CSV table of C-alpha atoms in Angstrom, one decimal:
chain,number,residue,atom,x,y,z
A,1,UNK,CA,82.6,82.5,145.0
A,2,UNK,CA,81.8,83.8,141.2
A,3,UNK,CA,84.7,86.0,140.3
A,4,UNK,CA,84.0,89.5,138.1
A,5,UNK,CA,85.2,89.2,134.6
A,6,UNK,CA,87.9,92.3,134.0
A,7,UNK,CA,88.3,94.4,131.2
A,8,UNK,CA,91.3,93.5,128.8
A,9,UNK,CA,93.8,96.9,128.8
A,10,UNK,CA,94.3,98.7,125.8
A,11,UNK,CA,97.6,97.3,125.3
A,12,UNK,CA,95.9,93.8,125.2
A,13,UNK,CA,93.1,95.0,122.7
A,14,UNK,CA,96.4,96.4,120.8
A,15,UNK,CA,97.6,93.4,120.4
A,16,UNK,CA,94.5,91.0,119.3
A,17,UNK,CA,92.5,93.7,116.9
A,18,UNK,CA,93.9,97.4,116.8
A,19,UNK,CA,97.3,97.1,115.8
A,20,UNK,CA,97.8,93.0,114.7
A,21,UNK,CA,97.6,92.2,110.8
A,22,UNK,CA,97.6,90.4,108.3
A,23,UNK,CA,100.9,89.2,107.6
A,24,UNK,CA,102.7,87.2,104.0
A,25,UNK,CA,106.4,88.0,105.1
A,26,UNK,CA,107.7,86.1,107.9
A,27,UNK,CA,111.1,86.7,109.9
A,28,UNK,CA,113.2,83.5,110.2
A,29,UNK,CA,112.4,82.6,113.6
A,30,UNK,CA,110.7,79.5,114.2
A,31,UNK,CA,107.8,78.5,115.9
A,32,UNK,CA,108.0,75.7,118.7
A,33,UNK,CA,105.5,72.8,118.7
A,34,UNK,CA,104.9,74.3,122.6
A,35,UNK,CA,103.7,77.6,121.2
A,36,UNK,CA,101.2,75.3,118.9
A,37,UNK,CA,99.4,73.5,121.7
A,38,UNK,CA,99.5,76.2,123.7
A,39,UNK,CA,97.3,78.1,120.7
A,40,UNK,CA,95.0,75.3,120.7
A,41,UNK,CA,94.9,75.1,124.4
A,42,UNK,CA,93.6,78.4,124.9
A,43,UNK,CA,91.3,78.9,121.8
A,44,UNK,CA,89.1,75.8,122.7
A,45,UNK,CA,87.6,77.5,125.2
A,46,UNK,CA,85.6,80.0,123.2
A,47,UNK,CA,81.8,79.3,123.1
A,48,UNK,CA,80.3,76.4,120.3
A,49,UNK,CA,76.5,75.2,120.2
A,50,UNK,CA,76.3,72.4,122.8
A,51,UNK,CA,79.9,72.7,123.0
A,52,UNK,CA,80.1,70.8,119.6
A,53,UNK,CA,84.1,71.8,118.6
A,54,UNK,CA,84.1,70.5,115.1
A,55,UNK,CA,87.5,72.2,114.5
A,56,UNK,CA,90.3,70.3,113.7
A,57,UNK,CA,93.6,71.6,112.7
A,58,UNK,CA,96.9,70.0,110.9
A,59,UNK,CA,99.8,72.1,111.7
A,60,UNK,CA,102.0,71.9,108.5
A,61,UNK,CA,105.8,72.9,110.1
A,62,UNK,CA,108.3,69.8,107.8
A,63,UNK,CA,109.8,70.6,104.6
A,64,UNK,CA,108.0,66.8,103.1
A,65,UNK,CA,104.3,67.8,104.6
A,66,UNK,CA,105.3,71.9,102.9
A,67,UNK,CA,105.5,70.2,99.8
A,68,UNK,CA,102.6,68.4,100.3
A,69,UNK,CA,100.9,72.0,100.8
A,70,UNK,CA,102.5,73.8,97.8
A,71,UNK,CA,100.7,71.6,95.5
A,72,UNK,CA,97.1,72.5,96.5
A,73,UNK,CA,97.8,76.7,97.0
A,74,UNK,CA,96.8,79.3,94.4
A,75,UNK,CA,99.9,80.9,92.7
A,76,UNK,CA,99.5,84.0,95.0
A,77,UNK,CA,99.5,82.2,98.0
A,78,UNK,CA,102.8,79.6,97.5
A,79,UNK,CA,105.9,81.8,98.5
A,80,UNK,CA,104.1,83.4,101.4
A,81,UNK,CA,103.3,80.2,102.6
A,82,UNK,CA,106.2,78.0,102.0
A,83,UNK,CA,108.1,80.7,103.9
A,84,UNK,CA,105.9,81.1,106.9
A,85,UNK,CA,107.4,78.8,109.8
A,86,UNK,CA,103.6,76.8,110.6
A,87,UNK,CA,100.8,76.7,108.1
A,88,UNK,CA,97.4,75.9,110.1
A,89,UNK,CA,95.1,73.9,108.0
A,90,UNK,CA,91.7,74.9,110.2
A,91,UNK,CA,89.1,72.4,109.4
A,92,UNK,CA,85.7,70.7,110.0
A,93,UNK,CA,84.6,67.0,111.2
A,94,UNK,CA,81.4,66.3,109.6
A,95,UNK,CA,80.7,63.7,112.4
A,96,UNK,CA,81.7,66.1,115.5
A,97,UNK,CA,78.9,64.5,117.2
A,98,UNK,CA,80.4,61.6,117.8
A,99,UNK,CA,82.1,62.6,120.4
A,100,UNK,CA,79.2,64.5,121.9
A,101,UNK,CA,78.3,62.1,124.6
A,102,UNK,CA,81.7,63.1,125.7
A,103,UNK,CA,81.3,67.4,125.1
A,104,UNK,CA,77.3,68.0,126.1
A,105,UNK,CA,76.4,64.3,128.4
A,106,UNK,CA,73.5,67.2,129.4
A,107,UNK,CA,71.3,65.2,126.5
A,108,UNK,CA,71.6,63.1,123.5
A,109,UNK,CA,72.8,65.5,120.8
A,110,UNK,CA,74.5,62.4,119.0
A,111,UNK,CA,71.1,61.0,118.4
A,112,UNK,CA,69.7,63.9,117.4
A,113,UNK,CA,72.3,64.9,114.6
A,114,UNK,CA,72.5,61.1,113.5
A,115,UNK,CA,68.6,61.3,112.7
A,116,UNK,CA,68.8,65.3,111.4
A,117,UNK,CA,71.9,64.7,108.5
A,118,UNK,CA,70.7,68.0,107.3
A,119,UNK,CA,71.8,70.2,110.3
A,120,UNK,CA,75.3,68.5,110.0
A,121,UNK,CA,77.1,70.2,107.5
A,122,UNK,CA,76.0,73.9,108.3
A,123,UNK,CA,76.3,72.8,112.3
A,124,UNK,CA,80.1,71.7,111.8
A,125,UNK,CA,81.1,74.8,109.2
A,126,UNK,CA,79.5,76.9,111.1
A,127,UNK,CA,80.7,76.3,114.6
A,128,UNK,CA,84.1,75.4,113.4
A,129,UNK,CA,84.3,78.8,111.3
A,130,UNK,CA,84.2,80.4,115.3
A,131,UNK,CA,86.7,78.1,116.6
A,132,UNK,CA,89.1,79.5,113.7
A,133,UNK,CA,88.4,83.1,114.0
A,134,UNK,CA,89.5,82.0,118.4
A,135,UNK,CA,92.4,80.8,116.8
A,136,UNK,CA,93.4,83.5,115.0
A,137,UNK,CA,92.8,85.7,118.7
A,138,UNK,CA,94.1,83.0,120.9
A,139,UNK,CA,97.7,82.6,118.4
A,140,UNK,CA,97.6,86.8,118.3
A,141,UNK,CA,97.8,86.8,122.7
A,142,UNK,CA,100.6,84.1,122.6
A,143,UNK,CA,102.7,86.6,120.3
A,144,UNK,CA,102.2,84.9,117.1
A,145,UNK,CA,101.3,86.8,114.0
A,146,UNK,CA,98.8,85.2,111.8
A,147,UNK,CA,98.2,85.3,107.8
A,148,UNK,CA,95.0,83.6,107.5
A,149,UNK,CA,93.4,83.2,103.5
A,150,UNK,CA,91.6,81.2,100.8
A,151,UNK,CA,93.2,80.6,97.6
A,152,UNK,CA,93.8,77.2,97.6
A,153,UNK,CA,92.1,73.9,97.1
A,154,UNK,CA,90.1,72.3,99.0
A,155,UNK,CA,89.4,68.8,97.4
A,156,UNK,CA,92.9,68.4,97.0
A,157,UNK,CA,93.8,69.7,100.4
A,158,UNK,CA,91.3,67.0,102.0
A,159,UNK,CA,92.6,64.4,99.7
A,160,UNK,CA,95.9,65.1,100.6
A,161,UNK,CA,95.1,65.3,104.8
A,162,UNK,CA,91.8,64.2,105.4
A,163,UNK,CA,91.8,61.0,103.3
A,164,UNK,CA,89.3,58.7,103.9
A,165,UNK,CA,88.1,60.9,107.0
A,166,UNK,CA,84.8,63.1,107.5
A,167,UNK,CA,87.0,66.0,108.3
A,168,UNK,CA,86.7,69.1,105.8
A,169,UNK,CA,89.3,72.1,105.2
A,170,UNK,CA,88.4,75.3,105.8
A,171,UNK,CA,90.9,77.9,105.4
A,172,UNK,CA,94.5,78.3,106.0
A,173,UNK,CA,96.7,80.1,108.5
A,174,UNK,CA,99.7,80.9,108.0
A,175,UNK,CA,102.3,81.7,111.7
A,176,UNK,CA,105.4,82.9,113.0
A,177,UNK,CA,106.6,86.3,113.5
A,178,UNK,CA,105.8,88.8,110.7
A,179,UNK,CA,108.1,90.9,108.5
A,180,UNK,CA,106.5,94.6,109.4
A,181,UNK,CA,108.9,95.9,106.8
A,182,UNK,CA,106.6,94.1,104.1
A,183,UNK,CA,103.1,95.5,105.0
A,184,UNK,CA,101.1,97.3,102.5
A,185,UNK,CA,99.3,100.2,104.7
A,186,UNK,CA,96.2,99.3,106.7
A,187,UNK,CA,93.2,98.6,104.4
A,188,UNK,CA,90.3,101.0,105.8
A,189,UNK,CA,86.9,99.5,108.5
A,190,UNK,CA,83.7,100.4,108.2
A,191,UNK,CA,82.2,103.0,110.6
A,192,UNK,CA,79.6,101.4,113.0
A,193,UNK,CA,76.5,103.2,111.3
A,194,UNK,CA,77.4,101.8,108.5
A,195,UNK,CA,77.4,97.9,109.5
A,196,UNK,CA,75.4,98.5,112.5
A,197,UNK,CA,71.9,98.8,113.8
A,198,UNK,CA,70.8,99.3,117.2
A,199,UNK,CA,66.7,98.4,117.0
C-alpha cells in the first residue's frame, strides 16, 4: 500500500532552514564517526539524474590529515576550520558512471557517458553540487551545525586527497556544534517577487 508523504512540523523546518546558520565558531564537543555515516546515510537518498551520485566526501577529523587541510585554505578560512571538530571535503568523481550498471541497470548509461566525454564534467558537478546542498540538510536533522565555504584551493586540495584519482573537490564543510555566541546577525533573503516568477 503507497503511504501519504507528511508535512515536516515547523519545529523541523526550524531546524533545517529558518533558524540553522552558518557557523565559523565551534564549541569543543566532538563529533563521533557514527554521526558521520549516519549524515551520509541519510543524504544519499535525495534525487540525482539516473541516480548518478558523483559525490564523494573525505571527512577531515585527525590533527596529521588538519594539517594537511591548513595548507590549501585561504587566510580567512584557517582558524575557523582548524577548530571545527570534522571538515567535509564534498567532491566529484569524474567517472561516476562507472558504477552505473550498479545505480540505474534500467539502461546502459555507462556507455553512453563513455562515448559523450562532454556531458561528464557538467553531469558530475552538477549532480554532486545537489548531493552537497542534501548534506548540508541531512547533517542539519542529525543536530550538526554546518559552516559550508570556498576560499581555498582546489588543485592543491585534489593533489593533496584525490591524487591520482578522477575525483574533484568541491567545496568544504565545516561540523560540530556551533558557538551561537559568535554569530554576526542574520544576513537578509530575498522576497519571492523578487527571485520568483510564476508564468
Amino acid at each position: 500500500m503507497e503511504t501519504t508523504m507528511t508535512q515536516a512540523d515547523d519545529a523541523a523546518l526550524d531546524v533545517i532552514f529558518c533558524n540553522a546558520r552558518t557557523y565559523t565558531a565551534w564549541q569543543d564537543k566532538p563529533v563521533s564517526d557514527e554521526t558521520l555515516m549516519q549524515v551520509y546515510d541519510l543524504c544519499k537518498w535525495g534525487p540525482t539524474s539516473s541516480n548518478c551520485l558523483p559525490m564523494r566526501i573525505i571527512f577531515v577529523k585527525s590533527t596529521a590529515a588538519k594539517e594537511r587541510l591548513k595548507s590549501c585554505l585561504a587566510g580567512g578560512n584557517v582558524e575557523k576550520t582548524m577548530k571545527a571538530p570534522a571538515t567535509a571535503i564534498i567532491a566529484y568523481d569524474m567517472e561516476f558512471y562507472n558504477l552505473m550498471p550498479k545505480l540505474w541497470p534500467h539502461s546502459d548509461m555507462k556507455s553512453y557517458f563513455a562515448k559523450t566525454p562532454d556531458a561528464v564534467q557538467p553531469t558530475a558537478f552538477r549532480n554532486g553540487s545537489l548531493q552537497g546542498a542534501y548534506f548540508i540538510i541531512a547533517a542539519r536533522a542529525l543536530g550538526l551545525d554546518c559552516g559550508p565555504m570556498s576560499g581555498f584551493d582546489n588543485a592543491k586540495v585534489d593533489g593533496e586527497f584525490f591524487k591520482d584519482t578522477q575525483v574533484k573537490s568541491n567545496f568544504l564543510c565545516n561540523l560540530g556544534y556551533g558557538d551561537a555566541s559568535k554569530l554576526y546577525p542574520r544576513g537578509p533573503r530575498l522576497a519571492f517577487e523578487e527571485a520568483c516568477k510564476i508564468i
